[in-house]
PDB file of C-alpha atoms in Angstrom:
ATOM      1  CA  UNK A   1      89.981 116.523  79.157  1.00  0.00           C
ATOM      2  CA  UNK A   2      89.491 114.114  82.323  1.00  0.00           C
ATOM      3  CA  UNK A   3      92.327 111.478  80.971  1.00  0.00           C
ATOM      4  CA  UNK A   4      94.916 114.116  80.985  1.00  0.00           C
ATOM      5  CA  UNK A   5      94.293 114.536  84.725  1.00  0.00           C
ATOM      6  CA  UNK A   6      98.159 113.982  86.604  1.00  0.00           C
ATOM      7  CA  UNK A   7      96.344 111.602  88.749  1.00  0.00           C
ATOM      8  CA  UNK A   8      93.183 109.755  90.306  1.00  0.00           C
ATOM      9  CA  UNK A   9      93.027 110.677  93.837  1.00  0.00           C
ATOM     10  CA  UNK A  10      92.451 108.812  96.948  1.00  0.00           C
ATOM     11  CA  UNK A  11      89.631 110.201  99.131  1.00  0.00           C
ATOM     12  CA  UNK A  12      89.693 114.579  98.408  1.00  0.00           C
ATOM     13  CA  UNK A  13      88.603 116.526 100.346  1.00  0.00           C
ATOM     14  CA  UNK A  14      85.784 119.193  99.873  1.00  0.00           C
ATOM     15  CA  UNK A  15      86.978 122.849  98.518  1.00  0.00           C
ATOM     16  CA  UNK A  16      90.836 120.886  97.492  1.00  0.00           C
ATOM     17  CA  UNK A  17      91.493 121.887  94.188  1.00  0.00           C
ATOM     18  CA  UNK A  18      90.889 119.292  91.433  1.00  0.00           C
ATOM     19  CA  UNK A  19      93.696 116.879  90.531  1.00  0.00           C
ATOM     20  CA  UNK A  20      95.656 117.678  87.191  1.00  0.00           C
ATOM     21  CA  UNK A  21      95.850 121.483  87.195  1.00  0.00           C
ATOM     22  CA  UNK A  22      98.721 123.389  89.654  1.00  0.00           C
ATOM     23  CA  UNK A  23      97.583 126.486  91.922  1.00  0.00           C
ATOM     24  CA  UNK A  24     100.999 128.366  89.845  1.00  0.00           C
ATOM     25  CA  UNK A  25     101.733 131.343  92.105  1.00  0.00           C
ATOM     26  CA  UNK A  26     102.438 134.845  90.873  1.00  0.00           C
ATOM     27  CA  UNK A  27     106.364 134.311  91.133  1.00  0.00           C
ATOM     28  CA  UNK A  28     106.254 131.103  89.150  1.00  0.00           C
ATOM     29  CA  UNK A  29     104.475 132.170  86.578  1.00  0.00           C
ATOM     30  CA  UNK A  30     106.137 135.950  86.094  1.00  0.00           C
ATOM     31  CA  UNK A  31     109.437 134.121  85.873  1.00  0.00           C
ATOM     32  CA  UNK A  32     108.228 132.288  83.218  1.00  0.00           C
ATOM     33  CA  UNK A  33     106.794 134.966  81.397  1.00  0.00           C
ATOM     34  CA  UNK A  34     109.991 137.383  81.410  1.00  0.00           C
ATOM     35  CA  UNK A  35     112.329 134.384  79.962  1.00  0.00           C
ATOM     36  CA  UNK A  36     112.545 133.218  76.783  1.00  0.00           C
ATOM     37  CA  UNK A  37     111.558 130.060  76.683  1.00  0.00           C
ATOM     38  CA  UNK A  38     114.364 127.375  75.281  1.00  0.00           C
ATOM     39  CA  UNK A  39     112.653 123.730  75.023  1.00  0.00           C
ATOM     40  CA  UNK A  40     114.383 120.367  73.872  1.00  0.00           C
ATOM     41  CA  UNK A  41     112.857 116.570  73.126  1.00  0.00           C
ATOM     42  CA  UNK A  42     111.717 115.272  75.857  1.00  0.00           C
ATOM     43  CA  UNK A  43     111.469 117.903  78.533  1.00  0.00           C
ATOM     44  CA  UNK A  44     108.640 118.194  81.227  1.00  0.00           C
ATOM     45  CA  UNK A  45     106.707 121.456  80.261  1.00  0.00           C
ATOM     46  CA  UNK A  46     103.052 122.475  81.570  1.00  0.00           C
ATOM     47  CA  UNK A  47     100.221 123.767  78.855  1.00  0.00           C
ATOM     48  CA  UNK A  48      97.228 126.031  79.446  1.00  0.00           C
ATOM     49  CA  UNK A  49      94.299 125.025  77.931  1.00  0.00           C
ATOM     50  CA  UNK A  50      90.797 125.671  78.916  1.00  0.00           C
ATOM     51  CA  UNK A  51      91.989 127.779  81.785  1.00  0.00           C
ATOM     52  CA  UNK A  52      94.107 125.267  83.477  1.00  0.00           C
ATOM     53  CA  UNK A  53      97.551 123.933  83.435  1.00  0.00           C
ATOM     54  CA  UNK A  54      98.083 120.373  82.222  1.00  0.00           C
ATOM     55  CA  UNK A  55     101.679 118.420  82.522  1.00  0.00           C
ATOM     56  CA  UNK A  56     103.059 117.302  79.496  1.00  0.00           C
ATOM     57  CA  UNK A  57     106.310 116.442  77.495  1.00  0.00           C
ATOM     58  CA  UNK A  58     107.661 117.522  74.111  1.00  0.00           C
ATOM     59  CA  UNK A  59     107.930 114.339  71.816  1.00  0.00           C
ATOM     60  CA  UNK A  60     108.829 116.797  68.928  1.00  0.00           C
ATOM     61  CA  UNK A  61     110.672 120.038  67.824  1.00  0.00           C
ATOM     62  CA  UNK A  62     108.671 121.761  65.193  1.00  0.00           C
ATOM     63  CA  UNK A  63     110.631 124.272  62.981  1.00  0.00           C
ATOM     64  CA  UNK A  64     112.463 126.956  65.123  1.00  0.00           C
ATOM     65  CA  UNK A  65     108.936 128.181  67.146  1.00  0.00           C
ATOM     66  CA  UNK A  66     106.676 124.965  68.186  1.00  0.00           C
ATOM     67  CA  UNK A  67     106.908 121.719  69.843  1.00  0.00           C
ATOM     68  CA  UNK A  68     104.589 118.650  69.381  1.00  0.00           C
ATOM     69  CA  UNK A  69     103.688 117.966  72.934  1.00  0.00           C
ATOM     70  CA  UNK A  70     102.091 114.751  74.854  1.00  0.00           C
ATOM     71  CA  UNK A  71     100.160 115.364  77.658  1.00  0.00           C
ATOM     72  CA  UNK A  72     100.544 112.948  80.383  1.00  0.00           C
ATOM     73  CA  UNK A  73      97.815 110.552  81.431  1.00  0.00           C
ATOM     74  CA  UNK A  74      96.187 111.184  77.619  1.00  0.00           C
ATOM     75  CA  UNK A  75      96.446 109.543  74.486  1.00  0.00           C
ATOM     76  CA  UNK A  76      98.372 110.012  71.639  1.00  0.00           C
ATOM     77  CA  UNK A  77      95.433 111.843  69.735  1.00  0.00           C
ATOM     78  CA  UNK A  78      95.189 114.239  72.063  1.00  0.00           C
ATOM     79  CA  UNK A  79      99.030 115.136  71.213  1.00  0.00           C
ATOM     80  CA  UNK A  80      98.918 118.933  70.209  1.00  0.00           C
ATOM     81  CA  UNK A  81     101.628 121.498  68.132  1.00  0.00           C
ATOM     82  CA  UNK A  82     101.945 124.561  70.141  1.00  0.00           C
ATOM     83  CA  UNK A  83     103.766 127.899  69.219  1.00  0.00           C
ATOM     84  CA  UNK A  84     106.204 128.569  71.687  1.00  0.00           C
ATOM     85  CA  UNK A  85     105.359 132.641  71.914  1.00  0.00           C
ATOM     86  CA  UNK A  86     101.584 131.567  72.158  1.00  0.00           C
ATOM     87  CA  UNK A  87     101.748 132.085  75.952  1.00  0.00           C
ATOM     88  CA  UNK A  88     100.069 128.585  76.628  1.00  0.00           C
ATOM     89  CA  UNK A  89     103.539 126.941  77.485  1.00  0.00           C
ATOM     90  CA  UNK A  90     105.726 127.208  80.353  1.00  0.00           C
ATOM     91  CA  UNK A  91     109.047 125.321  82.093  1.00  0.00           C
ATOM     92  CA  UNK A  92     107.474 122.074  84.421  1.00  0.00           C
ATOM     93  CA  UNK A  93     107.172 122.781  88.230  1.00  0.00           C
ATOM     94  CA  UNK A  94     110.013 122.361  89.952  1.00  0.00           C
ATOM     95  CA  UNK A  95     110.209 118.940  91.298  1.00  0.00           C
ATOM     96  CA  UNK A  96     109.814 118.688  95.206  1.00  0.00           C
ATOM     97  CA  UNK A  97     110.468 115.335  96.606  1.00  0.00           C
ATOM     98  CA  UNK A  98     109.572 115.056 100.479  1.00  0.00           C
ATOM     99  CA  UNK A  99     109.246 112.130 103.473  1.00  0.00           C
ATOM    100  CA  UNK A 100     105.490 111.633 103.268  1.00  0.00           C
ATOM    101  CA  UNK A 101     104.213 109.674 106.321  1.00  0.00           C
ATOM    102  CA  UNK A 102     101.433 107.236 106.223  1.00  0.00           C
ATOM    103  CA  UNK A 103      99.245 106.006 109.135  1.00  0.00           C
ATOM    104  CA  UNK A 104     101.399 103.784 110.381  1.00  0.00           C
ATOM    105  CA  UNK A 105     103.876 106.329 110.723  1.00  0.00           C
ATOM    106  CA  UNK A 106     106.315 105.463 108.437  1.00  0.00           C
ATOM    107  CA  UNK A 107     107.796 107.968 105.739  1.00  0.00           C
ATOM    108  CA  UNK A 108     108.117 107.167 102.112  1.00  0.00           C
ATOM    109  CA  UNK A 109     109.356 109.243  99.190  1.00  0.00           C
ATOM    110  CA  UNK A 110     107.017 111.045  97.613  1.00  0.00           C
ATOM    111  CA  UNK A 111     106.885 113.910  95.017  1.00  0.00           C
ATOM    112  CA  UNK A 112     104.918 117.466  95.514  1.00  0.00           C
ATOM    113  CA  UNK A 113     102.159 117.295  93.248  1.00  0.00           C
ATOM    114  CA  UNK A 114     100.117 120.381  95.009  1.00  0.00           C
ATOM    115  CA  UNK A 115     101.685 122.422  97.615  1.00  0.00           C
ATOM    116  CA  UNK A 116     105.197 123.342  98.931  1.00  0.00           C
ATOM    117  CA  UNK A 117     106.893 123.064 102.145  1.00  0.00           C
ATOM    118  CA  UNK A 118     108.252 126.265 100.680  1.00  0.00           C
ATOM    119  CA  UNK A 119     104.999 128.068 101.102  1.00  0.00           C
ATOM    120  CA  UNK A 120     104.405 128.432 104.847  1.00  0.00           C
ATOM    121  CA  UNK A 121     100.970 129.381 104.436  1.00  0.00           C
ATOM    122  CA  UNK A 122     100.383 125.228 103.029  1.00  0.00           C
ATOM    123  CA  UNK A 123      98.704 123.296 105.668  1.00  0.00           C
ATOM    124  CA  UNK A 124      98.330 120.012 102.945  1.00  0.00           C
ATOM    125  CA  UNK A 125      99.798 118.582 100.513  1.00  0.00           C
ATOM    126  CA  UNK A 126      99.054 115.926  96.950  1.00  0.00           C
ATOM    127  CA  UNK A 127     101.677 113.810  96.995  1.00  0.00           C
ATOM    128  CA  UNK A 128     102.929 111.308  94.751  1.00  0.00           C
ATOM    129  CA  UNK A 129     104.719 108.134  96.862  1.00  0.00           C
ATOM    130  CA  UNK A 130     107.305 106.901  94.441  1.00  0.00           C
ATOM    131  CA  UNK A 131     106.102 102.713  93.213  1.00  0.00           C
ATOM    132  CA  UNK A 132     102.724 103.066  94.175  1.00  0.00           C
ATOM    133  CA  UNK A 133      99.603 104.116  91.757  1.00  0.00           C
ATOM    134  CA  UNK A 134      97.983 106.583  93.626  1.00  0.00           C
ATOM    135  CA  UNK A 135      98.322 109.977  94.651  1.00  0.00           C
ATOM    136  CA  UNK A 136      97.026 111.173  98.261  1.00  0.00           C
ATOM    137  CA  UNK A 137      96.871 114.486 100.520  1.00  0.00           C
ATOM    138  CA  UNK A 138      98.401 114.751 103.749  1.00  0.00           C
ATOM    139  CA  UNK A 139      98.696 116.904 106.248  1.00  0.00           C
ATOM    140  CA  UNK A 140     101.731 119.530 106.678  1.00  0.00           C
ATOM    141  CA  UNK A 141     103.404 117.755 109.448  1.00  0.00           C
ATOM    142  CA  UNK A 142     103.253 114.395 107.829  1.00  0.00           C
ATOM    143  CA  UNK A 143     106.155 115.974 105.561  1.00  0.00           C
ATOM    144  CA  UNK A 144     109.473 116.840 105.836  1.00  0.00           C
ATOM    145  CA  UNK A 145     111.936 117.748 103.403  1.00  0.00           C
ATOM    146  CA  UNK A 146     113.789 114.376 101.717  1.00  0.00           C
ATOM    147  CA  UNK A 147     117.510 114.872 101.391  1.00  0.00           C
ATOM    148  CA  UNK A 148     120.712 112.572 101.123  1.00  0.00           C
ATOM    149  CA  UNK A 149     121.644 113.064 104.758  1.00  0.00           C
ATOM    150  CA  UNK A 150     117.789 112.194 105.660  1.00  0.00           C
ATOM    151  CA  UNK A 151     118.178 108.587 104.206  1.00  0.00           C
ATOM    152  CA  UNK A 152     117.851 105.948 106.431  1.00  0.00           C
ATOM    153  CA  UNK A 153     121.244 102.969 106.810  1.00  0.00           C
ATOM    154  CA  UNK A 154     119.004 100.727 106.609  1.00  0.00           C
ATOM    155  CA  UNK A 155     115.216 100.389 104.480  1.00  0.00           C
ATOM    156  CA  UNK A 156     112.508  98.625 106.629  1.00  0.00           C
ATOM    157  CA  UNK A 157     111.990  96.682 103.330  1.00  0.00           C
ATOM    158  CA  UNK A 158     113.152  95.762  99.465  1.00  0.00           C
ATOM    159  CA  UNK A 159     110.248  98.051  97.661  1.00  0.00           C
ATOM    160  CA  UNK A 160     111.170 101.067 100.251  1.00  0.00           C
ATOM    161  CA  UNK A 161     115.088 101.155  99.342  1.00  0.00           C
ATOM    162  CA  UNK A 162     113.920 100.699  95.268  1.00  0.00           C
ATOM    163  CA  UNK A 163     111.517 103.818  96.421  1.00  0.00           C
ATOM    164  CA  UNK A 164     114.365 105.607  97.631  1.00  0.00           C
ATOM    165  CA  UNK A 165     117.093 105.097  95.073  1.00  0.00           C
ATOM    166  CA  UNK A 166     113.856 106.093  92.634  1.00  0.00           C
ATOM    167  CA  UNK A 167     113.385 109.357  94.391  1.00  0.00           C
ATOM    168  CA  UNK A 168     117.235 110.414  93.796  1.00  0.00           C
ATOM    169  CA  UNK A 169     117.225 109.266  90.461  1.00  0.00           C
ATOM    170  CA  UNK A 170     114.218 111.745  89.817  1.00  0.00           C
ATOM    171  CA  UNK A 171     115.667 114.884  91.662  1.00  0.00           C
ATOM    172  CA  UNK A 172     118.847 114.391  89.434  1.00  0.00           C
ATOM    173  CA  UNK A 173     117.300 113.944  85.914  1.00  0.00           C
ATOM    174  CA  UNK A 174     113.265 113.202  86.613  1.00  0.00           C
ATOM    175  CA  UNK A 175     110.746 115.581  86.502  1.00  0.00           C
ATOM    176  CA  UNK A 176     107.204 115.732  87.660  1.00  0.00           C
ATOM    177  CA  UNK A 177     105.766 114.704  84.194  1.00  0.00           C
ATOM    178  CA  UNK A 178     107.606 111.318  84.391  1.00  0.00           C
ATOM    179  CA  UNK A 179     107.002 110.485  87.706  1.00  0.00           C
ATOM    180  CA  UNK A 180     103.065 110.995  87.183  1.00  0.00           C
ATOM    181  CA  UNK A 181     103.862 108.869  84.056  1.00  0.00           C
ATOM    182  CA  UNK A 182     104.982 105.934  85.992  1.00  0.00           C
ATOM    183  CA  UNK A 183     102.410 106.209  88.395  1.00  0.00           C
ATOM    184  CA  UNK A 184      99.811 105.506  85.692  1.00  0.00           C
ATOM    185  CA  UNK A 185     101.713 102.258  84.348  1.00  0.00           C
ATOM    186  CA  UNK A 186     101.734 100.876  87.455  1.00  0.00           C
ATOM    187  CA  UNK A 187      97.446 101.549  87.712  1.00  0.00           C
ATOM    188  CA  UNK A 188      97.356  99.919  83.960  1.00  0.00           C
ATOM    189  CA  UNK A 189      99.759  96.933  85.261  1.00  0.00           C
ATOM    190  CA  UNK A 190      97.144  96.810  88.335  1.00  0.00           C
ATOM    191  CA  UNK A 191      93.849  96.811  86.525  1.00  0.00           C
ATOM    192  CA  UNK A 192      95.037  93.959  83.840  1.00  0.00           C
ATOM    193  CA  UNK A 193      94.759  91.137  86.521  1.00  0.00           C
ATOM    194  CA  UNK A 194      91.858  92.428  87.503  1.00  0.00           C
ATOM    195  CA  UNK A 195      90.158  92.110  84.060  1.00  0.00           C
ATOM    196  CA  UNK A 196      91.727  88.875  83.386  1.00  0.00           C
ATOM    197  CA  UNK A 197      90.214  87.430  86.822  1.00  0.00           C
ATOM    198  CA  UNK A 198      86.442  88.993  85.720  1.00  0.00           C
ATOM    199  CA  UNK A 199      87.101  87.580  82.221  1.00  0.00           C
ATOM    200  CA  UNK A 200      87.700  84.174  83.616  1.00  0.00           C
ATOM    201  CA  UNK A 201      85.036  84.598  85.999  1.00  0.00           C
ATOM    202  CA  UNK A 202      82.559  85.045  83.082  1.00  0.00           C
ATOM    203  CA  UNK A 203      83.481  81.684  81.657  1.00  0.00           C
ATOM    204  CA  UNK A 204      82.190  79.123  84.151  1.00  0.00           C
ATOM    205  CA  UNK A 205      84.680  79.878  86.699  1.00  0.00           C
ATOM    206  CA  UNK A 206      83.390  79.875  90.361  1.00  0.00           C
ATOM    207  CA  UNK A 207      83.085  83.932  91.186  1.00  0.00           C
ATOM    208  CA  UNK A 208      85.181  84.573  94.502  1.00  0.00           C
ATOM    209  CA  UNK A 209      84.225  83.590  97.759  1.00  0.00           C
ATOM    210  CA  UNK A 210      82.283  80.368  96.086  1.00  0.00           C
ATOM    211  CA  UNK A 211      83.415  76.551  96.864  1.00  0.00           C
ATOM    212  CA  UNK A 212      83.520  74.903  93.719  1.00  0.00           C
ATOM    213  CA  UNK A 213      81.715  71.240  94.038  1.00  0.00           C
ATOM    214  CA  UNK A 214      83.141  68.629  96.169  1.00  0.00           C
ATOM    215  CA  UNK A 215      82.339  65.099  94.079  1.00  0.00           C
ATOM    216  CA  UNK A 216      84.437  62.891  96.491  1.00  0.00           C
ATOM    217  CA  UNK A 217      82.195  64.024  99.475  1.00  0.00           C
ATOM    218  CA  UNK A 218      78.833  63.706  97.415  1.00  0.00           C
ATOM    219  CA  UNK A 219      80.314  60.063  96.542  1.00  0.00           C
ATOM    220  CA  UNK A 220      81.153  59.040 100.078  1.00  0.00           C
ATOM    221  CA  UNK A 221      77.646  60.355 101.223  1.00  0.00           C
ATOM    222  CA  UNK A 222      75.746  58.137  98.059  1.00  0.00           C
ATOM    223  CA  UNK A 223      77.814  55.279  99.434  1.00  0.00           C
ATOM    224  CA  UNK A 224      76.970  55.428 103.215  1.00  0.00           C
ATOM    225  CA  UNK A 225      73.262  55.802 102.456  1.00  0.00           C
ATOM    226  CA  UNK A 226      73.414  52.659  99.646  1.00  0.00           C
ATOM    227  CA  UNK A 227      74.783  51.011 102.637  1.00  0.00           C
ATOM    228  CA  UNK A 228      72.368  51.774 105.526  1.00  0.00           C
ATOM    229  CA  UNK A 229      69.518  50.491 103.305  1.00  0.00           C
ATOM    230  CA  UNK A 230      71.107  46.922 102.363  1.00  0.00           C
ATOM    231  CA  UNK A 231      71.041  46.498 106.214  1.00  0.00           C
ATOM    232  CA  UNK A 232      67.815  47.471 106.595  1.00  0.00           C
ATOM    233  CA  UNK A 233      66.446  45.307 104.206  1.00  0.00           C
ATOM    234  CA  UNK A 234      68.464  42.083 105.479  1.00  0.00           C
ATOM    235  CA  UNK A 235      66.569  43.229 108.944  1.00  0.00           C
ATOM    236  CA  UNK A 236      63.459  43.383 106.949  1.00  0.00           C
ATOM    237  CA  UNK A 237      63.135  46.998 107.588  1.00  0.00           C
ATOM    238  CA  UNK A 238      62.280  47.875 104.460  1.00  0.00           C
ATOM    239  CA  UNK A 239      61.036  46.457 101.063  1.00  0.00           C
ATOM    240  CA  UNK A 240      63.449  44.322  98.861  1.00  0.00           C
ATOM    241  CA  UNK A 241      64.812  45.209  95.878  1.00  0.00           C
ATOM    242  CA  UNK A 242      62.424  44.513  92.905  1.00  0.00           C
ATOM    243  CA  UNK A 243      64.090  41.643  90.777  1.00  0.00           C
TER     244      UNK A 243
END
């Protein structure tokens, strides 16, 4: 099930839990489990399945006890029909959006994919910076909690204030599920010029880093040497030309 994973990571660490599964606490999950649950089209759910929670989103209301759901980061054959008293099915993780600095210091938007500034026993967190692919860990005190009164005047740049107005749009009416979703369009929309380069590469192209032949120098150099031996040969230097 390694394409239904929320997200490639960027450097883990040893003994961090694997990417694509949450570490649910006790309270999350007993809520869940003493609710009804009440889905709709389209919302953000989580699904067990071989011992570990997967996001995903129901595409389809089936009768009065199933939904069709699509779990993110898969394909559409992977798209399952689950009962909704079968247990395996349970309301999306809250979405946590938080300041996540980088190491240059400066913070970006970024939603909670494992950990909680809630929990005061987290020392990292996976976190999901809002327009960019990948998802990263960081340390405790590289986060702090994102709220209106938090956002800057002034962005330090165009893609940090699209960032921003993305990460309020998201703790309105997103949920985890998408933004994981729109992280992995943005790795397909990466990897496409990639292949397209290596595809034109593998057609005569000079491969990177290679100077492609210079015919006006090899011209010039042809013409300096024709002329250094018609002088020589009016000195008598060397042999005439045959006629």
């Amino acid at each position: 099930r390694s394409s239904r994973r929320r997200m490639p990571e960027e450097g883990p660490e040893a003994g961090e839990p694997a990417a694509g599964h949450h570490q649910g606490g006790a309270d999350h999950e007993g809520s869940q489990q003493d609710q009804p649950l009440e889905l709709s089209q389209g919302d953000a759910v989580e699904v067990e399945a071989d011992g570990e929670w997967w996001d995903a989103i129901v595409v389809k209301l089936v009768g009065e006890g199933a939904v069709r759901v699509h779990y993110v980061g898969g394909t559409d054959e992977e798209d399952e029909e689950i009962a909704l008293d079968s247990g395996r099915l349970k309301a999306a993780k809250k979405l946590e959006v938080v300041w996540a600095k980088g190491s240059d210091g400066i913070g970006w938007p970024a939603a909670v994919l494992d950990g909680s500034l809630e929990d005061q026993d987290c020392t990292k967190l996976r976190v999901q910076r809002f327009l960019q692919p990948h998802s990263s860990w960081i340390r405790r005190d590289q986060a702090s909690v994102f709220t209106k009164e938090s956002i800057p005047k002034r962005s330090s740049s165009k893609k940090l204030a699209e960032a921003i107005e993305s990460a309020q749009a998201a703790l309105v009416n997103g949920s985890l599920a998408a933004v994981v979703a729109e992280a992995n369009a943005l790795q397909e929309r990466e990897a496409k010029p990639a292949s397209k380069r290596a595809r034109k590469g593998s057609h005569g192209a000079a491969a990177p880093g290679s100077a492609a032949p210079n015919r006006s120098s090899n011209n010039q150099a042809a013409a300096r040497k024709n002329h250094r031996l018609t002088a020589m040969r009016k000195l008598g230097l060397c042999a005439p030309l045959d006629t």
